[in-house]
């Protein structure tokens, strides 16, 4: 049973399109994240949600809009896709309350904008 | 200066070698220090975490933290081909009531049989 699952796994789309990536976790965690990993493997936090509330927004362009319908889901919608958005996007979850809490990652969504 | 600096490598070693991976950081607010391992086309998985300065061992893996120098290391003894992966150091701090993980760039390790 996959702990953090995201769909789709691969996404190829044209510049200017709008796309969504879905994420679900079945770990009962109350915090979920979106991370972006660029071609050089640098993993950078984009957003953090705690119990459906946005906590961290790391100066991400407002073309990126996360939505959390409940604490088990955190979706990412991207408007007007640009070439520079090509990357692997990882969803993750953790239990709030301890700084040593482990973050569990999904398998990633490889987005290619052409 | 980035908050967390990690030599991206890549690093290629023969099987059985001792591997040393290192990160430096600039933010004194970091409290927990972690190492994640990421296999190709997979998400990162937590390998080890430490809190205080000193060493922590787990099998063939030893994590070392020197808070005074803002330096952390991961040592892998008797490295195996199955250890081939990208290793990311990560550090946690609080932001807005949530935990925030800040990653290094990752070091790609290949262990050759």
mmCIF file of N, CA, C and O in Angstrom, chain A residues 9-10 37-38 41 43 88 90 105-110, chain B residues 21 35-48 60-61 74 76 78-88 103 105-111:
data_model
loop_
_atom_site.group_PDB
_atom_site.id
_atom_site.type_symbol
_atom_site.label_atom_id
_atom_site.label_comp_id
_atom_site.label_asym_id
_atom_site.label_seq_id
_atom_site.Cartn_x
_atom_site.Cartn_y
_atom_site.Cartn_z
ATOM 1 N N UNK A 9 2.716 10.079 -13.152
ATOM 2 C CA UNK A 9 4.146 9.876 -12.946
ATOM 3 C C UNK A 9 4.950 10.666 -13.985
ATOM 4 O O UNK A 9 6.033 11.173 -13.690
ATOM 5 N N UNK A 10 4.416 10.740 -15.181
ATOM 6 C CA UNK A 10 5.066 11.492 -16.254
ATOM 7 C C UNK A 10 4.034 12.442 -16.864
ATOM 8 O O UNK A 10 2.865 12.084 -17.003
ATOM 9 N N UNK A 37 12.472 19.322 -7.891
ATOM 10 C CA UNK A 37 13.855 18.882 -8.080
ATOM 11 C C UNK A 37 14.263 19.187 -9.511
ATOM 12 O O UNK A 37 13.697 18.646 -10.458
ATOM 13 N N UNK A 38 15.265 20.052 -9.656
ATOM 14 C CA UNK A 38 15.660 20.458 -10.999
ATOM 15 C C UNK A 38 16.602 19.437 -11.626
ATOM 16 O O UNK A 38 16.885 18.394 -11.041
ATOM 17 N N UNK A 41 19.384 17.952 -9.740
ATOM 18 C CA UNK A 41 18.983 17.169 -8.565
ATOM 19 C C UNK A 41 18.777 18.012 -7.304
ATOM 20 O O UNK A 41 18.661 17.451 -6.219
ATOM 21 N N UNK A 43 16.811 19.724 -4.642
ATOM 22 C CA UNK A 43 15.443 19.548 -4.148
ATOM 23 C C UNK A 43 15.077 20.760 -3.297
ATOM 24 O O UNK A 43 15.690 21.011 -2.257
ATOM 25 N N UNK A 88 11.259 17.529 -11.808
ATOM 26 C CA UNK A 88 10.508 16.476 -11.121
ATOM 27 C C UNK A 88 9.886 17.099 -9.883
ATOM 28 O O UNK A 88 10.576 17.740 -9.091
ATOM 29 N N UNK A 90 7.933 16.562 -6.379
ATOM 30 C CA UNK A 90 7.707 15.558 -5.347
ATOM 31 C C UNK A 90 6.724 16.089 -4.322
ATOM 32 O O UNK A 90 6.858 17.205 -3.815
ATOM 33 N N UNK A 105 8.217 10.735 0.936
ATOM 34 C CA UNK A 105 8.077 11.294 -0.396
ATOM 35 C C UNK A 105 7.327 10.346 -1.321
ATOM 36 O O UNK A 105 7.434 9.113 -1.209
ATOM 37 N N UNK A 106 6.587 10.944 -2.236
ATOM 38 C CA UNK A 106 6.030 10.172 -3.333
ATOM 39 C C UNK A 106 7.113 9.838 -4.342
ATOM 40 O O UNK A 106 8.280 10.219 -4.175
ATOM 41 N N UNK A 107 6.715 9.179 -5.420
ATOM 42 C CA UNK A 107 7.695 8.724 -6.407
ATOM 43 C C UNK A 107 8.060 9.821 -7.410
ATOM 44 O O UNK A 107 8.955 9.650 -8.217
ATOM 45 N N UNK A 108 7.371 10.945 -7.324
ATOM 46 C CA UNK A 108 7.704 12.064 -8.204
ATOM 47 C C UNK A 108 6.862 12.104 -9.471
ATOM 48 O O UNK A 108 6.383 11.083 -9.957
ATOM 49 N N UNK A 109 6.681 13.308 -9.987
ATOM 50 C CA UNK A 109 6.035 13.523 -11.287
ATOM 51 C C UNK A 109 7.039 14.247 -12.164
ATOM 52 O O UNK A 109 7.471 15.363 -11.841
ATOM 53 N N UNK A 110 7.426 13.584 -13.235
ATOM 54 C CA UNK A 110 8.427 14.174 -14.139
ATOM 55 C C UNK A 110 7.693 15.008 -15.177
ATOM 56 O O UNK A 110 7.021 14.474 -16.054
ATOM 57 N N UNK B 21 30.766 11.555 2.755
ATOM 58 C CA UNK B 21 29.930 12.579 2.119
ATOM 59 C C UNK B 21 29.778 13.725 3.114
ATOM 60 O O UNK B 21 29.624 13.492 4.316
ATOM 61 N N UNK B 35 20.136 12.597 6.679
ATOM 62 C CA UNK B 35 20.625 12.120 5.379
ATOM 63 C C UNK B 35 19.506 11.329 4.714
ATOM 64 O O UNK B 35 18.940 10.407 5.311
ATOM 65 N N UNK B 36 19.198 11.721 3.487
ATOM 66 C CA UNK B 36 18.227 11.006 2.680
ATOM 67 C C UNK B 36 18.979 10.327 1.539
ATOM 68 O O UNK B 36 19.978 10.830 1.022
ATOM 69 N N UNK B 37 18.440 9.193 1.133
ATOM 70 C CA UNK B 37 18.997 8.465 0.001
ATOM 71 C C UNK B 37 17.934 8.428 -1.084
ATOM 72 O O UNK B 37 16.765 8.151 -0.820
ATOM 73 N N UNK B 38 18.366 8.705 -2.301
ATOM 74 C CA UNK B 38 17.428 8.718 -3.422
ATOM 75 C C UNK B 38 17.963 7.835 -4.532
ATOM 76 O O UNK B 38 18.997 8.142 -5.150
ATOM 77 N N UNK B 39 17.233 6.748 -4.786
ATOM 78 C CA UNK B 39 17.578 5.900 -5.919
ATOM 79 C C UNK B 39 17.017 6.542 -7.183
ATOM 80 O O UNK B 39 16.073 7.335 -7.136
ATOM 81 N N UNK B 40 17.580 6.136 -8.313
ATOM 82 C CA UNK B 40 17.199 6.727 -9.582
ATOM 83 C C UNK B 40 15.697 6.603 -9.815
ATOM 84 O O UNK B 40 15.114 5.533 -9.634
ATOM 85 N N UNK B 41 15.076 7.706 -10.152
ATOM 86 C CA UNK B 41 13.645 7.771 -10.491
ATOM 87 C C UNK B 41 12.744 7.382 -9.321
ATOM 88 O O UNK B 41 11.634 6.876 -9.512
ATOM 89 N N UNK B 42 13.239 7.616 -8.110
ATOM 90 C CA UNK B 42 12.431 7.379 -6.914
ATOM 91 C C UNK B 42 12.451 8.631 -6.049
ATOM 92 O O UNK B 42 13.273 9.538 -6.251
ATOM 93 N N UNK B 43 11.563 8.666 -5.056
ATOM 94 C CA UNK B 43 11.594 9.756 -4.090
ATOM 95 C C UNK B 43 12.660 9.516 -3.033
ATOM 96 O O UNK B 43 13.063 8.378 -2.799
ATOM 97 N N UNK B 44 13.140 10.564 -2.387
ATOM 98 C CA UNK B 44 14.120 10.400 -1.309
ATOM 99 C C UNK B 44 13.521 9.626 -0.123
ATOM 100 O O UNK B 44 12.337 9.737 0.156
ATOM 101 N N UNK B 45 14.394 8.869 0.550
ATOM 102 C CA UNK B 45 13.987 8.135 1.759
ATOM 103 C C UNK B 45 14.964 8.459 2.871
ATOM 104 O O UNK B 45 16.177 8.530 2.630
ATOM 105 N N UNK B 46 14.423 8.626 4.065
ATOM 106 C CA UNK B 46 15.286 8.960 5.196
ATOM 107 C C UNK B 46 16.212 7.795 5.524
ATOM 108 O O UNK B 46 15.782 6.663 5.674
ATOM 109 N N UNK B 47 17.497 8.122 5.645
ATOM 110 C CA UNK B 47 18.506 7.118 5.998
ATOM 111 C C UNK B 47 18.838 7.220 7.488
ATOM 112 O O UNK B 47 18.791 6.257 8.225
ATOM 113 N N UNK B 48 19.172 8.438 7.930
ATOM 114 C CA UNK B 48 19.546 8.647 9.328
ATOM 115 C C UNK B 48 19.286 10.086 9.715
ATOM 116 O O UNK B 48 19.277 10.960 8.850
ATOM 117 N N UNK B 60 26.397 -0.054 8.676
ATOM 118 C CA UNK B 60 27.584 0.423 7.957
ATOM 119 C C UNK B 60 27.622 1.949 7.833
ATOM 120 O O UNK B 60 28.571 2.497 7.283
ATOM 121 N N UNK B 61 26.609 2.610 8.319
ATOM 122 C CA UNK B 61 26.489 4.059 8.155
ATOM 123 C C UNK B 61 26.784 4.780 9.472
ATOM 124 O O UNK B 61 26.315 4.369 10.523
ATOM 125 N N UNK B 74 28.523 11.966 6.384
ATOM 126 C CA UNK B 74 27.992 10.602 6.377
ATOM 127 C C UNK B 74 29.103 9.699 5.878
ATOM 128 O O UNK B 74 29.679 9.950 4.815
ATOM 129 N N UNK B 76 30.134 5.775 4.905
ATOM 130 C CA UNK B 76 29.630 4.448 4.557
ATOM 131 C C UNK B 76 30.813 3.499 4.540
ATOM 132 O O UNK B 76 31.763 3.687 3.757
ATOM 133 N N UNK B 78 32.500 -0.337 4.035
ATOM 134 C CA UNK B 78 32.274 -1.536 3.223
ATOM 135 C C UNK B 78 31.160 -1.286 2.197
ATOM 136 O O UNK B 78 30.141 -1.990 2.156
ATOM 137 N N UNK B 79 31.344 -0.274 1.399
ATOM 138 C CA UNK B 79 30.287 0.136 0.467
ATOM 139 C C UNK B 79 29.948 -0.999 -0.506
ATOM 140 O O UNK B 79 30.805 -1.793 -0.906
ATOM 141 N N UNK B 80 28.661 -1.058 -0.843
ATOM 142 C CA UNK B 80 28.121 -2.097 -1.699
ATOM 143 C C UNK B 80 27.516 -1.474 -2.958
ATOM 144 O O UNK B 80 27.082 -0.317 -2.928
ATOM 145 N N UNK B 81 27.457 -2.233 -4.050
ATOM 146 C CA UNK B 81 26.800 -1.696 -5.261
ATOM 147 C C UNK B 81 25.378 -1.198 -4.982
ATOM 148 O O UNK B 81 24.924 -0.240 -5.611
ATOM 149 N N UNK B 82 24.709 -1.828 -4.023
ATOM 150 C CA UNK B 82 23.338 -1.411 -3.691
ATOM 151 C C UNK B 82 23.292 -0.046 -2.996
ATOM 152 O O UNK B 82 22.220 0.538 -2.839
ATOM 153 N N UNK B 83 24.455 0.464 -2.593
ATOM 154 C CA UNK B 83 24.519 1.811 -2.008
ATOM 155 C C UNK B 83 24.531 2.888 -3.094
ATOM 156 O O UNK B 83 24.461 4.086 -2.790
ATOM 157 N N UNK B 84 24.659 2.491 -4.353
ATOM 158 C CA UNK B 84 24.687 3.454 -5.457
ATOM 159 C C UNK B 84 23.370 4.218 -5.498
ATOM 160 O O UNK B 84 22.299 3.631 -5.685
ATOM 161 N N UNK B 85 23.460 5.504 -5.286
ATOM 162 C CA UNK B 85 22.283 6.362 -5.195
ATOM 163 C C UNK B 85 22.770 7.799 -5.050
ATOM 164 O O UNK B 85 23.973 8.048 -4.964
ATOM 165 N N UNK B 86 21.828 8.716 -4.994
ATOM 166 C CA UNK B 86 22.164 10.097 -4.649
ATOM 167 C C UNK B 86 21.862 10.307 -3.173
ATOM 168 O O UNK B 86 20.782 9.934 -2.700
ATOM 169 N N UNK B 87 22.817 10.858 -2.458
ATOM 170 C CA UNK B 87 22.673 11.099 -1.017
ATOM 171 C C UNK B 87 22.482 12.597 -0.786
ATOM 172 O O UNK B 87 23.291 13.412 -1.226
ATOM 173 N N UNK B 88 21.399 12.929 -0.118
ATOM 174 C CA UNK B 88 21.091 14.335 0.134
ATOM 175 C C UNK B 88 21.144 14.603 1.629
ATOM 176 O O UNK B 88 20.485 13.896 2.405
ATOM 177 N N UNK B 103 17.373 21.050 1.834
ATOM 178 C CA UNK B 103 18.252 20.009 1.312
ATOM 179 C C UNK B 103 19.525 20.592 0.714
ATOM 180 O O UNK B 103 19.533 21.707 0.185
ATOM 181 N N UNK B 105 22.447 19.834 -2.342
ATOM 182 C CA UNK B 105 22.254 19.518 -3.756
ATOM 183 C C UNK B 105 22.314 18.024 -4.031
ATOM 184 O O UNK B 105 21.926 17.583 -5.101
ATOM 185 N N UNK B 106 22.809 17.236 -3.098
ATOM 186 C CA UNK B 106 22.911 15.797 -3.319
ATOM 187 C C UNK B 106 24.246 15.415 -3.920
ATOM 188 O O UNK B 106 24.822 16.171 -4.710
ATOM 189 N N UNK B 107 24.748 14.252 -3.512
ATOM 190 C CA UNK B 107 25.970 13.687 -4.082
ATOM 191 C C UNK B 107 25.634 12.344 -4.690
ATOM 192 O O UNK B 107 25.109 11.470 -4.006
ATOM 193 N N UNK B 108 25.913 12.221 -5.982
ATOM 194 C CA UNK B 108 25.630 10.952 -6.651
ATOM 195 C C UNK B 108 26.785 9.992 -6.421
ATOM 196 O O UNK B 108 27.929 10.287 -6.782
ATOM 197 N N UNK B 109 26.487 8.855 -5.834
ATOM 198 C CA UNK B 109 27.492 7.848 -5.509
ATOM 199 C C UNK B 109 27.291 6.612 -6.371
ATOM 200 O O UNK B 109 26.166 6.113 -6.486
ATOM 201 N N UNK B 110 28.362 6.138 -6.970
ATOM 202 C CA UNK B 110 28.336 4.869 -7.690
ATOM 203 C C UNK B 110 29.367 3.959 -7.057
ATOM 204 O O UNK B 110 30.534 4.335 -6.929
ATOM 205 N N UNK B 111 28.932 2.773 -6.643
ATOM 206 C CA UNK B 111 29.834 1.772 -6.083
ATOM 207 C C UNK B 111 29.980 0.671 -7.119
ATOM 208 O O UNK B 111 29.011 0.000 -7.472
#
